[in-house]
JSON list of C-alpha atoms in Angstrom, two decimals:
[
{"chain": "A", "resi": 29, "resn": "GLU", "atom": "CA", "xyz": [32.15, 22.59, 0.43]},
{"chain": "A", "resi": 30, "resn": "PRO", "atom": "CA", "xyz": [29.44, 20.51, -1.27]},
{"chain": "A", "resi": 31, "resn": "GLY", "atom": "CA", "xyz": [27.17, 22.56, -3.52]},
{"chain": "A", "resi": 32, "resn": "PRO", "atom": "CA", "xyz": [24.19, 22.18, -5.79]},
{"chain": "A", "resi": 33, "resn": "THR", "atom": "CA", "xyz": [26.18, 19.94, -8.21]},
{"chain": "A", "resi": 34, "resn": "LEU", "atom": "CA", "xyz": [26.08, 17.31, -5.42]},
{"chain": "A", "resi": 35, "resn": "ASN", "atom": "CA", "xyz": [22.39, 18.00, -4.88]},
{"chain": "A", "resi": 36, "resn": "ILE", "atom": "CA", "xyz": [22.77, 19.40, -1.40]},
{"chain": "A", "resi": 37, "resn": "PRO", "atom": "CA", "xyz": [21.81, 23.00, -0.56]},
{"chain": "A", "resi": 38, "resn": "ARG", "atom": "CA", "xyz": [25.01, 25.06, -0.41]},
{"chain": "A", "resi": 39, "resn": "TYR", "atom": "CA", "xyz": [26.32, 25.73, 3.10]},
{"chain": "A", "resi": 40, "resn": "GLN", "atom": "CA", "xyz": [26.59, 29.39, 4.13]},
{"chain": "A", "resi": 41, "resn": "ARG", "atom": "CA", "xyz": [27.53, 29.48, 7.84]},
{"chain": "A", "resi": 42, "resn": "HIS", "atom": "CA", "xyz": [27.06, 27.75, 11.18]},
{"chain": "A", "resi": 43, "resn": "SER", "atom": "CA", "xyz": [27.19, 28.24, 14.97]},
{"chain": "A", "resi": 44, "resn": "ILE", "atom": "CA", "xyz": [27.75, 25.74, 17.69]},
{"chain": "A", "resi": 45, "resn": "LEU", "atom": "CA", "xyz": [27.16, 26.49, 21.37]},
{"chain": "A", "resi": 46, "resn": "PRO", "atom": "CA", "xyz": [30.26, 26.33, 23.55]},
{"chain": "A", "resi": 47, "resn": "ASP", "atom": "CA", "xyz": [28.85, 23.37, 25.47]},
{"chain": "A", "resi": 48, "resn": "ASN", "atom": "CA", "xyz": [27.89, 21.54, 22.26]},
{"chain": "A", "resi": 49, "resn": "THR", "atom": "CA", "xyz": [24.22, 21.37, 23.27]},
{"chain": "A", "resi": 50, "resn": "GLY", "atom": "CA", "xyz": [22.96, 23.19, 20.22]},
{"chain": "A", "resi": 51, "resn": "PHE", "atom": "CA", "xyz": [23.91, 24.34, 16.76]},
{"chain": "A", "resi": 52, "resn": "TYR", "atom": "CA", "xyz": [22.46, 25.66, 13.56]},
{"chain": "A", "resi": 53, "resn": "LEU", "atom": "CA", "xyz": [23.43, 25.62, 9.90]},
{"chain": "A", "resi": 54, "resn": "VAL", "atom": "CA", "xyz": [22.44, 28.26, 7.35]},
{"chain": "A", "resi": 55, "resn": "LEU", "atom": "CA", "xyz": [21.97, 26.89, 3.87]},
{"chain": "A", "resi": 56, "resn": "ASP", "atom": "CA", "xyz": [21.02, 28.51, 0.57]},
{"chain": "A", "resi": 57, "resn": "ASP", "atom": "CA", "xyz": [17.38, 29.43, 0.20]},
{"chain": "A", "resi": 58, "resn": "VAL", "atom": "CA", "xyz": [16.05, 26.99, -2.42]},
{"chain": "A", "resi": 59, "resn": "ALA", "atom": "CA", "xyz": [12.42, 28.16, -2.28]},
{"chain": "A", "resi": 60, "resn": "LYS", "atom": "CA", "xyz": [12.61, 29.58, -5.79]},
{"chain": "A", "resi": 61, "resn": "THR", "atom": "CA", "xyz": [13.84, 26.37, -7.40]},
{"chain": "A", "resi": 62, "resn": "HIS", "atom": "CA", "xyz": [12.45, 23.55, -5.20]},
{"chain": "A", "resi": 63, "resn": "ILE", "atom": "CA", "xyz": [9.31, 22.57, -3.27]},
{"chain": "A", "resi": 64, "resn": "ASP", "atom": "CA", "xyz": [8.84, 20.26, -0.31]},
{"chain": "A", "resi": 65, "resn": "TRP", "atom": "CA", "xyz": [7.14, 16.87, -0.25]},
{"chain": "A", "resi": 66, "resn": "GLN", "atom": "CA", "xyz": [3.66, 18.25, 0.57]},
{"chain": "A", "resi": 67, "resn": "GLU", "atom": "CA", "xyz": [3.24, 19.48, -2.99]},
{"chain": "A", "resi": 68, "resn": "ILE", "atom": "CA", "xyz": [4.34, 16.24, -4.71]},
{"chain": "A", "resi": 69, "resn": "ASP", "atom": "CA", "xyz": [2.15, 13.58, -6.32]},
{"chain": "A", "resi": 70, "resn": "PHE", "atom": "CA", "xyz": [3.79, 10.39, -5.15]},
{"chain": "A", "resi": 71, "resn": "ASN", "atom": "CA", "xyz": [1.61, 8.34, -7.46]},
{"chain": "A", "resi": 72, "resn": "ASP", "atom": "CA", "xyz": [3.78, 9.69, -10.33]},
{"chain": "A", "resi": 73, "resn": "ILE", "atom": "CA", "xyz": [6.56, 7.17, -10.90]},
{"chain": "A", "resi": 74, "resn": "GLU", "atom": "CA", "xyz": [8.76, 9.89, -12.43]},
{"chain": "A", "resi": 75, "resn": "VAL", "atom": "CA", "xyz": [9.05, 11.46, -8.93]},
{"chain": "A", "resi": 76, "resn": "TRP", "atom": "CA", "xyz": [10.56, 8.22, -7.58]},
{"chain": "A", "resi": 77, "resn": "LYS", "atom": "CA", "xyz": [12.84, 7.79, -10.59]},
{"chain": "A", "resi": 78, "resn": "CYS", "atom": "CA", "xyz": [14.16, 11.34, -10.13]},
{"chain": "A", "resi": 79, "resn": "VAL", "atom": "CA", "xyz": [14.97, 10.70, -6.41]},
{"chain": "A", "resi": 80, "resn": "ILE", "atom": "CA", "xyz": [16.72, 7.43, -7.26]},
{"chain": "A", "resi": 81, "resn": "ARG", "atom": "CA", "xyz": [18.85, 9.17, -9.88]},
{"chain": "A", "resi": 82, "resn": "VAL", "atom": "CA", "xyz": [19.98, 11.90, -7.55]},
{"chain": "A", "resi": 83, "resn": "LEU", "atom": "CA", "xyz": [20.71, 9.40, -4.77]},
{"chain": "A", "resi": 84, "resn": "ALA", "atom": "CA", "xyz": [22.78, 7.23, -7.18]},
{"chain": "A", "resi": 85, "resn": "HIS", "atom": "CA", "xyz": [24.68, 10.30, -8.35]},
{"chain": "A", "resi": 86, "resn": "PHE", "atom": "CA", "xyz": [25.47, 11.30, -4.77]},
{"chain": "A", "resi": 87, "resn": "HIS", "atom": "CA", "xyz": [26.73, 7.82, -3.84]},
{"chain": "A", "resi": 88, "resn": "MET", "atom": "CA", "xyz": [28.84, 7.66, -6.96]},
{"chain": "A", "resi": 89, "resn": "THR", "atom": "CA", "xyz": [30.39, 11.06, -6.23]},
{"chain": "A", "resi": 90, "resn": "PHE", "atom": "CA", "xyz": [31.68, 9.85, -2.84]},
{"chain": "A", "resi": 91, "resn": "LEU", "atom": "CA", "xyz": [32.50, 6.21, -3.83]},
{"chain": "A", "resi": 92, "resn": "ASN", "atom": "CA", "xyz": [35.91, 5.18, -2.44]},
{"chain": "A", "resi": 93, "resn": "ILE", "atom": "CA", "xyz": [37.19, 8.75, -1.86]},
{"chain": "A", "resi": 94, "resn": "LEU", "atom": "CA", "xyz": [37.05, 8.82, 1.99]},
{"chain": "A", "resi": 95, "resn": "SER", "atom": "CA", "xyz": [40.34, 9.05, 3.68]},
{"chain": "A", "resi": 96, "resn": "GLU", "atom": "CA", "xyz": [41.59, 6.34, 6.11]},
{"chain": "A", "resi": 97, "resn": "LYS", "atom": "CA", "xyz": [40.92, 8.70, 8.97]},
{"chain": "A", "resi": 98, "resn": "GLN", "atom": "CA", "xyz": [37.33, 9.28, 7.79]},
{"chain": "A", "resi": 99, "resn": "LEU", "atom": "CA", "xyz": [36.80, 5.56, 7.33]},
{"chain": "A", "resi": 100, "resn": "ALA", "atom": "CA", "xyz": [38.14, 4.76, 10.81]},
{"chain": "A", "resi": 101, "resn": "LYS", "atom": "CA", "xyz": [35.90, 7.38, 12.40]},
{"chain": "A", "resi": 102, "resn": "SER", "atom": "CA", "xyz": [32.76, 5.95, 10.76]},
{"chain": "A", "resi": 103, "resn": "SER", "atom": "CA", "xyz": [33.68, 2.30, 10.70]},
{"chain": "A", "resi": 104, "resn": "PRO", "atom": "CA", "xyz": [30.78, 0.23, 11.96]},
{"chain": "A", "resi": 105, "resn": "ASP", "atom": "CA", "xyz": [31.09, -1.77, 15.18]},
{"chain": "A", "resi": 106, "resn": "PRO", "atom": "CA", "xyz": [29.67, -5.27, 14.45]},
{"chain": "A", "resi": 107, "resn": "ASP", "atom": "CA", "xyz": [28.44, -5.66, 18.07]},
{"chain": "A", "resi": 108, "resn": "LYS", "atom": "CA", "xyz": [26.61, -2.33, 17.94]},
{"chain": "A", "resi": 109, "resn": "ALA", "atom": "CA", "xyz": [25.06, -3.28, 14.58]},
{"chain": "A", "resi": 110, "resn": "SER", "atom": "CA", "xyz": [23.83, -6.55, 15.98]},
{"chain": "A", "resi": 111, "resn": "ALA", "atom": "CA", "xyz": [22.42, -4.82, 19.04]},
{"chain": "A", "resi": 112, "resn": "HIS", "atom": "CA", "xyz": [20.69, -2.29, 16.73]},
{"chain": "A", "resi": 113, "resn": "ILE", "atom": "CA", "xyz": [19.00, -5.07, 14.77]},
{"chain": "A", "resi": 114, "resn": "ASP", "atom": "CA", "xyz": [17.86, -6.68, 18.09]},
{"chain": "A", "resi": 115, "resn": "ARG", "atom": "CA", "xyz": [16.31, -3.34, 19.14]},
{"chain": "A", "resi": 116, "resn": "LEU", "atom": "CA", "xyz": [14.71, -3.03, 15.73]},
{"chain": "A", "resi": 117, "resn": "LYS", "atom": "CA", "xyz": [13.08, -6.42, 16.10]},
{"chain": "A", "resi": 118, "resn": "ASP", "atom": "CA", "xyz": [11.76, -5.49, 19.56]},
{"chain": "A", "resi": 119, "resn": "ALA", "atom": "CA", "xyz": [10.47, -2.13, 18.31]},
{"chain": "A", "resi": 120, "resn": "PHE", "atom": "CA", "xyz": [8.74, -3.86, 15.35]},
{"chain": "A", "resi": 121, "resn": "ARG", "atom": "CA", "xyz": [6.99, -6.29, 17.70]},
{"chain": "A", "resi": 122, "resn": "CYS", "atom": "CA", "xyz": [5.58, -3.31, 19.59]},
{"chain": "A", "resi": 123, "resn": "PHE", "atom": "CA", "xyz": [4.67, -1.55, 16.33]},
{"chain": "A", "resi": 124, "resn": "ARG", "atom": "CA", "xyz": [2.84, -4.62, 15.10]},
{"chain": "A", "resi": 125, "resn": "ASN", "atom": "CA", "xyz": [0.89, -4.91, 18.36]},
{"chain": "A", "resi": 126, "resn": "ASP", "atom": "CA", "xyz": [-0.02, -1.23, 18.34]},
{"chain": "A", "resi": 127, "resn": "PHE", "atom": "CA", "xyz": [-1.04, -0.94, 14.67]},
{"chain": "A", "resi": 128, "resn": "SER", "atom": "CA", "xyz": [-2.20, -4.37, 13.57]},
{"chain": "A", "resi": 129, "resn": "ASP", "atom": "CA", "xyz": [-5.81, -3.16, 13.65]},
{"chain": "A", "resi": 130, "resn": "CYS", "atom": "CA", "xyz": [-5.20, -0.41, 11.17]},
{"chain": "A", "resi": 131, "resn": "ILE", "atom": "CA", "xyz": [-2.38, -1.66, 8.87]},
{"chain": "A", "resi": 132, "resn": "GLU", "atom": "CA", "xyz": [-2.94, -4.59, 6.54]},
{"chain": "A", "resi": 133, "resn": "GLU", "atom": "CA", "xyz": [-1.20, -7.81, 7.41]},
{"chain": "A", "resi": 134, "resn": "SER", "atom": "CA", "xyz": [0.54, -7.93, 4.05]},
{"chain": "A", "resi": 135, "resn": "VAL", "atom": "CA", "xyz": [2.17, -4.58, 4.80]},
{"chain": "A", "resi": 136, "resn": "LEU", "atom": "CA", "xyz": [3.19, -5.65, 8.27]},
{"chain": "A", "resi": 137, "resn": "SER", "atom": "CA", "xyz": [4.66, -8.85, 6.88]},
{"chain": "A", "resi": 138, "resn": "LEU", "atom": "CA", "xyz": [6.65, -6.97, 4.28]},
{"chain": "A", "resi": 139, "resn": "LEU", "atom": "CA", "xyz": [8.06, -4.69, 6.99]},
{"chain": "A", "resi": 140, "resn": "GLU", "atom": "CA", "xyz": [8.95, -7.67, 9.15]},
{"chain": "A", "resi": 141, "resn": "ASP", "atom": "CA", "xyz": [10.60, -9.45, 6.21]},
{"chain": "A", "resi": 142, "resn": "SER", "atom": "CA", "xyz": [12.83, -6.44, 5.67]},
{"chain": "A", "resi": 143, "resn": "ILE", "atom": "CA", "xyz": [14.56, -6.78, 9.04]},
{"chain": "A", "resi": 144, "resn": "PRO", "atom": "CA", "xyz": [16.72, -9.75, 8.06]},
{"chain": "A", "resi": 145, "resn": "VAL", "atom": "CA", "xyz": [17.62, -7.83, 4.87]},
{"chain": "A", "resi": 146, "resn": "MET", "atom": "CA", "xyz": [18.79, -4.91, 6.98]},
{"chain": "A", "resi": 147, "resn": "ASP", "atom": "CA", "xyz": [20.81, -7.34, 9.10]},
{"chain": "A", "resi": 148, "resn": "ASP", "atom": "CA", "xyz": [22.43, -8.79, 5.95]},
{"chain": "A", "resi": 149, "resn": "PHE", "atom": "CA", "xyz": [23.21, -5.26, 4.77]},
{"chain": "A", "resi": 150, "resn": "GLN", "atom": "CA", "xyz": [24.94, -4.43, 8.02]},
{"chain": "A", "resi": 151, "resn": "LYS", "atom": "CA", "xyz": [27.06, -7.59, 7.80]},
{"chain": "A", "resi": 152, "resn": "GLU", "atom": "CA", "xyz": [28.01, -6.83, 4.17]},
{"chain": "A", "resi": 153, "resn": "LYS", "atom": "CA", "xyz": [28.78, -3.24, 5.14]},
{"chain": "A", "resi": 154, "resn": "ASN", "atom": "CA", "xyz": [31.10, -4.46, 7.92]},
{"chain": "A", "resi": 155, "resn": "GLU", "atom": "CA", "xyz": [32.86, -6.77, 5.46]},
{"chain": "A", "resi": 156, "resn": "ARG", "atom": "CA", "xyz": [33.29, -3.96, 2.92]},
{"chain": "A", "resi": 157, "resn": "PHE", "atom": "CA", "xyz": [34.77, -1.71, 5.60]},
{"chain": "A", "resi": 158, "resn": "GLN", "atom": "CA", "xyz": [37.30, -4.38, 6.63]},
{"chain": "A", "resi": 159, "resn": "LYS", "atom": "CA", "xyz": [38.32, -4.88, 2.94]},
{"chain": "A", "resi": 160, "resn": "GLY", "atom": "CA", "xyz": [38.07, -1.14, 2.01]},
{"chain": "A", "resi": 161, "resn": "GLU", "atom": "CA", "xyz": [35.69, -1.92, -0.89]},
{"chain": "A", "resi": 162, "resn": "ASN", "atom": "CA", "xyz": [33.06, 0.30, -2.43]},
{"chain": "A", "resi": 163, "resn": "ILE", "atom": "CA", "xyz": [32.54, 2.60, 0.52]},
{"chain": "A", "resi": 164, "resn": "THR", "atom": "CA", "xyz": [30.48, 5.78, 0.15]},
{"chain": "A", "resi": 165, "resn": "ILE", "atom": "CA", "xyz": [28.59, 8.27, 2.31]},
{"chain": "A", "resi": 166, "resn": "THR", "atom": "CA", "xyz": [25.01, 7.36, 3.12]},
{"chain": "A", "resi": 167, "resn": "HIS", "atom": "CA", "xyz": [22.17, 9.59, 4.14]},
{"chain": "A", "resi": 168, "resn": "GLY", "atom": "CA", "xyz": [20.89, 7.43, 6.98]},
{"chain": "A", "resi": 169, "resn": "ASP", "atom": "CA", "xyz": [17.31, 8.83, 7.03]},
{"chain": "A", "resi": 170, "resn": "LEU", "atom": "CA", "xyz": [16.18, 9.18, 3.38]},
{"chain": "A", "resi": 171, "resn": "HIS", "atom": "CA", "xyz": [12.45, 9.37, 2.95]},
{"chain": "A", "resi": 172, "resn": "ALA", "atom": "CA", "xyz": [10.02, 11.62, 1.07]},
{"chain": "A", "resi": 173, "resn": "ARG", "atom": "CA", "xyz": [10.15, 14.43, 3.64]},
{"chain": "A", "resi": 174, "resn": "ASN", "atom": "CA", "xyz": [13.87, 14.70, 3.44]},
{"chain": "A", "resi": 175, "resn": "VAL", "atom": "CA", "xyz": [13.91, 15.63, -0.20]},
{"chain": "A", "resi": 176, "resn": "MET", "atom": "CA", "xyz": [13.30, 19.06, -1.77]},
{"chain": "A", "resi": 177, "resn": "TYR", "atom": "CA", "xyz": [11.74, 18.46, -5.22]},
{"chain": "A", "resi": 178, "resn": "PRO", "atom": "CA", "xyz": [12.66, 20.56, -8.27]},
{"chain": "A", "resi": 179, "resn": "LYS", "atom": "CA", "xyz": [10.09, 22.92, -9.75]},
{"chain": "A", "resi": 180, "resn": "LYS", "atom": "CA", "xyz": [11.57, 22.22, -13.22]},
{"chain": "A", "resi": 181, "resn": "LYS", "atom": "CA", "xyz": [11.65, 18.64, -14.51]},
{"chain": "A", "resi": 182, "resn": "GLU", "atom": "CA", "xyz": [15.22, 19.02, -15.81]},
{"chain": "A", "resi": 183, "resn": "ASP", "atom": "CA", "xyz": [16.57, 19.87, -12.34]},
{"chain": "A", "resi": 184, "resn": "LEU", "atom": "CA", "xyz": [17.36, 17.33, -9.68]},
{"chain": "A", "resi": 185, "resn": "PRO", "atom": "CA", "xyz": [16.02, 17.02, -6.13]},
{"chain": "A", "resi": 186, "resn": "LEU", "atom": "CA", "xyz": [18.06, 18.22, -3.16]},
{"chain": "A", "resi": 187, "resn": "LEU", "atom": "CA", "xyz": [18.75, 15.87, -0.21]},
{"chain": "A", "resi": 188, "resn": "ILE", "atom": "CA", "xyz": [18.31, 17.51, 3.17]},
{"chain": "A", "resi": 189, "resn": "ASP", "atom": "CA", "xyz": [18.32, 16.57, 6.91]},
{"chain": "A", "resi": 190, "resn": "TRP", "atom": "CA", "xyz": [21.69, 14.84, 7.25]},
{"chain": "A", "resi": 191, "resn": "GLN", "atom": "CA", "xyz": [22.00, 14.28, 11.03]},
{"chain": "A", "resi": 192, "resn": "PHE", "atom": "CA", "xyz": [22.16, 10.46, 10.58]},
{"chain": "A", "resi": 193, "resn": "TRP", "atom": "CA", "xyz": [24.69, 10.38, 7.78]},
{"chain": "A", "resi": 194, "resn": "GLY", "atom": "CA", "xyz": [27.47, 7.81, 7.81]},
{"chain": "A", "resi": 195, "resn": "ALA", "atom": "CA", "xyz": [29.71, 5.74, 5.63]}
]
């Protein structure tokens, strides 16, 4: 049961509907120790350093400890990864068309340039799975709104919203 030492709110209980159409999780109330993204000054570089530290700690905690069964269950399918990148390229073309009038070209170009990097990452991930090298759990949707920020500087943020997690 992951707890605060892994920077995830502690799990209390859950319920899943019999037909698997809905579920809920009850986690510890962290309102006394953490705040959400709306109260954070993202111009402060220390905020970003804190998040990177907690993410690195989390990945190191799970590095190479997944069982063969867990690895097999989350092993990436190269064909699905390739199809995902193709869908991402199509989605970005639509995004560029819809928002080119309100987002600077330099930002759009940076986003577009990141797609081949994601493709390379997927290929490397597939290779690592095949070799069983340096595999860890990933969040899958990490951004500023999926972090609870500590009220005290000496504490670490909590990572929340794990529905897209994987290995």
